């Protein structure tokens, strides 16, 4: 699995929801190597401001055509600049970086919140045709445009919203025990807010189901050199989110 | 051979090194750049015992730069020597270890434990702005800086480079103190102390409130200090601070640096150290200059 720096050409770039964009880049070598859970480190523009690369989860891959797709939220100057790039422009990509999800599962359950659903989309597609169940949460139904993105990829989709405007009212962790009662999952994958992942990991542990989570953090290098994104492992040793993760076994990094 | 330099006995294929804290110990970047083509790798700041670093957010982007407050996270010197150093033997590149002690005695002990095959030199970190004890406290006072250098000098035969802080009134006096105490070279500058605030939350962006500023934003300050120090000391000067391109590096050489180090640029372009060396070579060839040393200190102030 080789990591490279390559210019990706913008193939397709459009809005999925307010402030959310879906960007498809032609980057064959990265597409060939990418595993679900990995990310690309993207340089936006050639000037010195913004200076650093942006880590973006790989949300979809088309190995045959040689495309990778990222889904991102416009949060600052870098992503705003990225959002302005039309098809035909080039984006300097470093990747695929990090370690991906363990795919050794027959009955997977994916639990995601917010932009944490982006890497889970790649995972869901990679696990097909295995029966994938997705549980996704958002504050309101406006945030759950994700459901349409996952339709057709998953056997079943469960939704929670904080305000009850779509699916079950409450958080994903409120609905999760029910799902675990009704079906025997052999693996749970979670990505989203830390508190959500902790809640999911606890329920998974109680049921004896192996659980992987994916972290995000501010990072500069993306390869384990700058130590901007380290976290404490439960064994007392430090972990680098960029290069040891971003995917970890839950008990490796969460005190449950 | 037109790029080969000898800095205080450390033989480098090019005058372009990687700066401590920006390149790990090297292998982190091996997928992207041929480590054998780098002048020297300066390993992340190493302490006597393992350190977890600072809590909270550790980096923030600023105009043409970045702030960091990593806080010297590292596995400790023994882990470095037993586990990391043997792996570096596979590469034909000098390894310089940046060391940070909380006391003069700790610096001395670090020097002793690192005086082993595979280590080409030591860089004394008396300029880290992000830790409470040690670090910059040694770099802002001539007597303390001299004491650290002297203690290290007594405990190693390796070339000793002292890394200077820009967060001082008179960097020249610190450089002279380090040289007089036995430092074989000086490197400058470490990061400039800075701050950024999140105006939505009315909070500092960094977990440690303050952090070290690096990147192209600091280049003019670094260049000025390199020029001042190079005129005042006899030992070689390693110039760093915001070098992104070969042209930047050439400015530092003309200002008096015998070698340069590339830091933040590695995050943007993992091949920066090698591309900058290639750019320097092209510049020499274009101008018919035989060796990079002919550039050192040649800026002509008589305009």
Short mmCIF file of N, CA and C in Angstrom, two decimals, chain B residues 166-287:
data_model
loop_
_atom_site.label_atom_id
_atom_site.label_comp_id
_atom_site.label_asym_id
_atom_site.label_seq_id
_atom_site.Cartn_x
_atom_site.Cartn_y
_atom_site.Cartn_z
N UNK B 166 14.52 33.09 19.36
CA UNK B 166 14.39 34.48 18.92
C UNK B 166 13.69 35.35 19.96
N UNK B 167 13.20 34.73 21.02
CA UNK B 167 12.41 35.46 22.02
C UNK B 167 13.33 36.09 23.07
N UNK B 168 14.31 36.83 22.58
CA UNK B 168 15.30 37.47 23.46
C UNK B 168 15.56 38.88 22.94
N UNK B 169 16.14 39.70 23.80
CA UNK B 169 16.46 41.07 23.41
C UNK B 169 17.67 41.08 22.48
N UNK B 170 18.66 40.24 22.81
CA UNK B 170 19.90 40.28 22.05
C UNK B 170 20.39 38.86 21.75
N UNK B 171 20.00 38.35 20.61
CA UNK B 171 20.34 36.96 20.27
C UNK B 171 21.84 36.80 20.06
N UNK B 172 22.50 37.87 19.67
CA UNK B 172 23.95 37.79 19.40
C UNK B 172 24.72 37.43 20.67
N UNK B 173 24.31 38.02 21.79
CA UNK B 173 25.04 37.75 23.03
C UNK B 173 24.87 36.29 23.46
N UNK B 174 23.68 35.72 23.23
CA UNK B 174 23.46 34.31 23.57
C UNK B 174 24.31 33.43 22.65
N UNK B 175 24.35 33.77 21.38
CA UNK B 175 25.15 33.00 20.43
C UNK B 175 26.62 33.01 20.84
N UNK B 176 27.10 34.17 21.20
CA UNK B 176 28.51 34.28 21.62
C UNK B 176 28.77 33.46 22.87
N UNK B 177 27.84 33.51 23.81
CA UNK B 177 28.00 32.76 25.07
C UNK B 177 28.07 31.27 24.77
N UNK B 178 27.22 30.81 23.84
CA UNK B 178 27.21 29.38 23.49
C UNK B 178 28.53 29.00 22.82
N UNK B 179 28.98 29.83 21.91
CA UNK B 179 30.25 29.54 21.22
C UNK B 179 31.41 29.52 22.21
N UNK B 180 31.46 30.51 23.09
CA UNK B 180 32.55 30.59 24.05
C UNK B 180 32.56 29.39 24.99
N UNK B 181 31.37 28.82 25.25
CA UNK B 181 31.28 27.68 26.17
C UNK B 181 31.58 26.37 25.47
N UNK B 182 31.83 26.42 24.17
CA UNK B 182 32.25 25.20 23.48
C UNK B 182 31.29 24.66 22.45
N UNK B 183 30.25 25.41 22.13
CA UNK B 183 29.33 24.94 21.09
C UNK B 183 30.03 24.99 19.73
N UNK B 184 29.88 23.90 18.97
CA UNK B 184 30.58 23.82 17.69
C UNK B 184 29.84 24.56 16.58
N UNK B 185 28.56 24.79 16.79
CA UNK B 185 27.75 25.51 15.81
C UNK B 185 26.53 26.06 16.53
N UNK B 186 25.84 26.98 15.89
CA UNK B 186 24.56 27.44 16.43
C UNK B 186 23.51 27.30 15.32
N UNK B 187 22.27 27.00 15.74
CA UNK B 187 21.17 26.97 14.78
C UNK B 187 20.13 27.97 15.25
N UNK B 188 19.55 28.69 14.30
CA UNK B 188 18.55 29.67 14.64
C UNK B 188 17.72 29.99 13.41
N UNK B 189 16.40 30.22 13.68
CA UNK B 189 15.77 30.48 14.97
C UNK B 189 14.77 29.37 15.31
N UNK B 190 14.55 29.19 16.59
CA UNK B 190 13.40 28.40 17.02
C UNK B 190 12.16 29.27 16.79
N UNK B 191 11.00 28.81 17.23
CA UNK B 191 9.76 29.54 16.93
C UNK B 191 9.65 30.82 17.75
N UNK B 192 8.86 31.74 17.22
CA UNK B 192 8.56 32.99 17.92
C UNK B 192 7.30 32.79 18.74
N UNK B 193 7.33 33.23 19.99
CA UNK B 193 6.16 33.03 20.85
C UNK B 193 4.97 33.83 20.31
N UNK B 194 3.84 33.17 20.18
CA UNK B 194 2.66 33.83 19.60
C UNK B 194 1.37 33.34 20.21
N UNK B 195 0.27 33.83 19.67
CA UNK B 195 -1.05 33.53 20.24
C UNK B 195 -2.13 33.75 19.18
N UNK B 196 -3.19 33.01 19.27
CA UNK B 196 -4.37 33.31 18.45
C UNK B 196 -5.62 33.02 19.28
N UNK B 197 -6.67 33.78 18.98
CA UNK B 197 -7.89 33.70 19.79
C UNK B 197 -9.09 33.38 18.90
N UNK B 198 -9.92 32.46 19.39
CA UNK B 198 -11.18 32.10 18.72
C UNK B 198 -12.22 33.12 19.17
N UNK B 199 -12.63 34.01 18.25
CA UNK B 199 -13.52 35.10 18.67
C UNK B 199 -14.97 34.65 18.84
N UNK B 200 -15.29 33.42 18.43
CA UNK B 200 -16.64 32.92 18.69
C UNK B 200 -16.76 32.47 20.14
N UNK B 201 -15.67 31.90 20.65
CA UNK B 201 -15.72 31.33 22.00
C UNK B 201 -14.97 32.18 23.03
N UNK B 202 -14.30 33.25 22.55
CA UNK B 202 -13.52 34.10 23.44
C UNK B 202 -12.46 33.31 24.19
N UNK B 203 -11.87 32.36 23.47
CA UNK B 203 -10.85 31.52 24.09
C UNK B 203 -9.62 31.47 23.20
N UNK B 204 -8.47 31.21 23.80
CA UNK B 204 -7.28 30.99 22.97
C UNK B 204 -7.51 29.75 22.10
N UNK B 205 -6.97 29.75 20.89
CA UNK B 205 -7.14 28.57 20.05
C UNK B 205 -6.32 27.40 20.57
N UNK B 206 -5.17 27.70 21.16
CA UNK B 206 -4.28 26.63 21.62
C UNK B 206 -4.57 26.23 23.06
N UNK B 207 -4.44 24.94 23.33
CA UNK B 207 -4.66 24.44 24.67
C UNK B 207 -3.70 25.05 25.68
N UNK B 208 -2.50 25.38 25.23
CA UNK B 208 -1.48 25.93 26.12
C UNK B 208 -1.48 27.46 26.10
N UNK B 209 -2.52 28.06 25.53
CA UNK B 209 -2.69 29.50 25.36
C UNK B 209 -1.68 30.08 24.36
N UNK B 210 -0.39 29.94 24.68
CA UNK B 210 0.66 30.45 23.80
C UNK B 210 1.30 29.31 23.02
N UNK B 211 1.85 29.66 21.88
CA UNK B 211 2.54 28.64 21.09
C UNK B 211 3.66 29.27 20.29
N UNK B 212 4.39 28.43 19.60
CA UNK B 212 5.53 28.90 18.80
C UNK B 212 5.11 29.10 17.36
N UNK B 213 5.40 30.28 16.83
CA UNK B 213 5.04 30.62 15.45
C UNK B 213 6.14 30.17 14.50
N UNK B 214 5.75 29.49 13.43
CA UNK B 214 6.70 29.06 12.41
C UNK B 214 6.08 29.28 11.04
N UNK B 215 6.85 29.00 10.01
CA UNK B 215 6.34 29.17 8.65
C UNK B 215 6.84 30.45 8.02
N UNK B 216 6.46 30.67 6.75
CA UNK B 216 7.01 31.80 6.00
C UNK B 216 6.82 33.15 6.67
N UNK B 217 5.82 33.27 7.55
CA UNK B 217 5.60 34.55 8.23
C UNK B 217 6.82 34.99 9.03
N UNK B 218 7.63 34.06 9.52
CA UNK B 218 8.75 34.45 10.40
C UNK B 218 10.07 34.60 9.64
N UNK B 219 10.05 34.35 8.34
CA UNK B 219 11.33 34.32 7.60
C UNK B 219 12.14 35.63 7.71
N UNK B 220 11.53 36.79 7.54
CA UNK B 220 12.35 38.02 7.61
C UNK B 220 13.02 38.19 8.97
N UNK B 221 12.33 37.80 10.03
CA UNK B 221 12.90 37.91 11.38
C UNK B 221 14.07 36.94 11.52
N UNK B 222 13.85 35.72 11.05
CA UNK B 222 14.91 34.70 11.13
C UNK B 222 16.13 35.13 10.34
N UNK B 223 15.89 35.64 9.16
CA UNK B 223 17.00 36.06 8.28
C UNK B 223 17.81 37.17 8.95
N UNK B 224 17.10 38.12 9.51
CA UNK B 224 17.79 39.22 10.21
C UNK B 224 18.69 38.68 11.33
N UNK B 225 18.15 37.75 12.11
CA UNK B 225 18.93 37.23 13.25
C UNK B 225 20.13 36.41 12.78
N UNK B 226 19.92 35.62 11.72
CA UNK B 226 21.03 34.83 11.17
C UNK B 226 22.15 35.78 10.70
N UNK B 227 21.76 36.82 10.04
CA UNK B 227 22.74 37.80 9.55
C UNK B 227 23.51 38.42 10.73
N UNK B 228 22.76 38.81 11.78
CA UNK B 228 23.42 39.42 12.94
C UNK B 228 24.38 38.45 13.62
N UNK B 229 23.92 37.20 13.80
CA UNK B 229 24.74 36.23 14.53
C UNK B 229 25.95 35.81 13.71
N UNK B 230 25.73 35.60 12.40
CA UNK B 230 26.84 35.12 11.56
C UNK B 230 28.00 36.10 11.55
N UNK B 231 27.70 37.38 11.68
CA UNK B 231 28.77 38.38 11.70
C UNK B 231 29.51 38.40 13.03
N UNK B 232 28.89 37.81 14.06
CA UNK B 232 29.44 37.95 15.40
C UNK B 232 30.15 36.70 15.93
N UNK B 233 29.91 35.54 15.30
CA UNK B 233 30.54 34.31 15.78
C UNK B 233 31.45 33.72 14.71
N UNK B 234 32.36 32.86 15.14
CA UNK B 234 33.26 32.20 14.19
C UNK B 234 32.73 30.83 13.80
N UNK B 235 31.93 30.23 14.67
CA UNK B 235 31.43 28.87 14.39
C UNK B 235 30.38 28.90 13.29
N UNK B 236 30.13 27.75 12.65
CA UNK B 236 29.11 27.71 11.60
C UNK B 236 27.72 28.03 12.15
N UNK B 237 26.92 28.67 11.32
CA UNK B 237 25.55 29.01 11.66
C UNK B 237 24.61 28.20 10.77
N UNK B 238 23.63 27.55 11.39
CA UNK B 238 22.58 26.85 10.63
C UNK B 238 21.35 27.74 10.67
N UNK B 239 20.88 28.14 9.49
CA UNK B 239 19.78 29.08 9.43
C UNK B 239 18.45 28.39 9.20
N UNK B 240 17.45 28.76 9.95
CA UNK B 240 16.12 28.23 9.73
C UNK B 240 15.07 29.21 10.22
N UNK B 241 13.88 29.03 9.70
CA UNK B 241 12.77 29.91 10.05
C UNK B 241 12.03 30.30 8.78
N UNK B 242 11.00 29.54 8.45
CA UNK B 242 10.13 29.90 7.33
C UNK B 242 10.67 29.61 5.96
N UNK B 243 11.68 28.77 5.85
CA UNK B 243 12.22 28.45 4.52
C UNK B 243 11.26 27.52 3.78
N UNK B 244 10.76 27.99 2.65
CA UNK B 244 9.81 27.20 1.84
C UNK B 244 10.40 26.83 0.48
N UNK B 245 11.33 27.64 -0.02
CA UNK B 245 11.84 27.46 -1.38
C UNK B 245 13.36 27.56 -1.39
N UNK B 246 13.94 27.20 -2.54
CA UNK B 246 15.39 27.33 -2.71
C UNK B 246 15.80 28.80 -2.59
N UNK B 247 14.99 29.68 -3.12
CA UNK B 247 15.32 31.11 -3.03
C UNK B 247 15.40 31.56 -1.57
N UNK B 248 14.47 31.09 -0.75
CA UNK B 248 14.52 31.41 0.68
C UNK B 248 15.84 30.91 1.28
N UNK B 249 16.19 29.66 0.94
CA UNK B 249 17.40 29.06 1.50
C UNK B 249 18.63 29.85 1.07
N UNK B 250 18.66 30.29 -0.19
CA UNK B 250 19.81 31.04 -0.70
C UNK B 250 19.95 32.37 0.06
N UNK B 251 18.81 32.98 0.40
CA UNK B 251 18.88 34.21 1.22
C UNK B 251 19.61 33.93 2.54
N UNK B 252 19.29 32.82 3.17
CA UNK B 252 19.93 32.49 4.45
C UNK B 252 21.43 32.24 4.26
N UNK B 253 21.79 31.57 3.17
CA UNK B 253 23.21 31.31 2.91
C UNK B 253 23.94 32.64 2.71
N UNK B 254 23.36 33.53 1.91
CA UNK B 254 23.98 34.83 1.67
C UNK B 254 24.09 35.64 2.95
N UNK B 255 23.14 35.42 3.87
CA UNK B 255 23.15 36.15 5.14
C UNK B 255 24.22 35.61 6.09
N UNK B 256 24.76 34.43 5.76
CA UNK B 256 25.84 33.92 6.60
C UNK B 256 25.65 32.52 7.13
N UNK B 257 24.55 31.87 6.78
CA UNK B 257 24.34 30.49 7.23
C UNK B 257 25.17 29.55 6.37
N UNK B 258 25.83 28.59 7.02
CA UNK B 258 26.61 27.58 6.28
C UNK B 258 25.73 26.41 5.84
N UNK B 259 24.61 26.26 6.53
CA UNK B 259 23.61 25.25 6.17
C UNK B 259 22.26 25.81 6.58
N UNK B 260 21.20 25.18 6.10
CA UNK B 260 19.87 25.63 6.47
C UNK B 260 19.04 24.42 6.92
N UNK B 261 17.95 24.69 7.60
CA UNK B 261 17.03 23.61 7.95
C UNK B 261 15.63 24.00 7.51
N UNK B 262 14.91 22.99 7.07
CA UNK B 262 13.55 23.17 6.57
C UNK B 262 12.60 22.56 7.61
N UNK B 263 11.63 23.33 8.05
CA UNK B 263 10.74 22.85 9.11
C UNK B 263 9.30 22.73 8.64
N UNK B 264 8.54 23.79 8.87
CA UNK B 264 7.12 23.77 8.55
C UNK B 264 6.85 23.39 7.09
N UNK B 265 7.77 23.73 6.19
CA UNK B 265 7.60 23.39 4.77
C UNK B 265 7.40 21.89 4.57
N UNK B 266 8.00 21.06 5.44
CA UNK B 266 7.81 19.61 5.30
C UNK B 266 6.34 19.21 5.38
N UNK B 267 5.58 19.95 6.20
CA UNK B 267 4.15 19.61 6.36
C UNK B 267 3.39 19.89 5.08
N UNK B 268 3.84 20.91 4.37
CA UNK B 268 3.15 21.33 3.14
C UNK B 268 3.62 20.48 1.96
N UNK B 269 4.92 20.29 1.90
CA UNK B 269 5.52 19.52 0.81
C UNK B 269 6.57 18.58 1.39
N UNK B 270 6.24 17.30 1.51
CA UNK B 270 7.17 16.35 2.14
C UNK B 270 8.53 16.27 1.44
N UNK B 271 8.59 16.69 0.18
CA UNK B 271 9.85 16.64 -0.57
C UNK B 271 10.61 17.96 -0.48
N UNK B 272 10.16 18.88 0.35
CA UNK B 272 10.73 20.23 0.37
C UNK B 272 12.25 20.22 0.56
N UNK B 273 12.75 19.40 1.49
CA UNK B 273 14.19 19.45 1.79
C UNK B 273 15.03 19.06 0.57
N UNK B 274 14.56 18.08 -0.17
CA UNK B 274 15.31 17.63 -1.35
C UNK B 274 15.12 18.61 -2.52
N UNK B 275 13.91 19.10 -2.69
CA UNK B 275 13.65 20.04 -3.79
C UNK B 275 14.41 21.35 -3.59
N UNK B 276 14.53 21.77 -2.33
CA UNK B 276 15.27 23.00 -2.05
C UNK B 276 16.75 22.80 -2.38
N UNK B 277 17.30 21.64 -2.02
CA UNK B 277 18.70 21.35 -2.36
C UNK B 277 18.90 21.35 -3.88
N UNK B 278 17.95 20.76 -4.59
CA UNK B 278 18.04 20.75 -6.07
C UNK B 278 17.99 22.18 -6.62
N UNK B 279 17.15 22.99 -6.01
CA UNK B 279 17.03 24.38 -6.45
C UNK B 279 18.31 25.18 -6.20
N UNK B 280 18.97 24.90 -5.08
CA UNK B 280 20.24 25.57 -4.79
C UNK B 280 21.28 25.16 -5.83
N UNK B 281 21.31 23.86 -6.14
CA UNK B 281 22.26 23.37 -7.14
C UNK B 281 22.03 24.06 -8.50
N UNK B 282 20.76 24.15 -8.91
CA UNK B 282 20.44 24.82 -10.18
C UNK B 282 20.93 26.26 -10.17
N UNK B 283 20.75 26.93 -9.05
CA UNK B 283 21.16 28.33 -8.91
C UNK B 283 22.68 28.45 -9.08
N UNK B 284 23.40 27.51 -8.46
CA UNK B 284 24.87 27.53 -8.56
C UNK B 284 25.30 27.29 -10.01
N UNK B 285 24.68 26.31 -10.64
CA UNK B 285 25.03 25.96 -12.02
C UNK B 285 24.78 27.14 -12.95
N UNK B 286 23.60 27.74 -12.80
CA UNK B 286 23.24 28.89 -13.65
C UNK B 286 24.26 30.01 -13.55
N UNK B 287 24.79 30.20 -12.37
CA UNK B 287 25.69 31.32 -12.15
C UNK B 287 27.16 30.93 -12.23
#
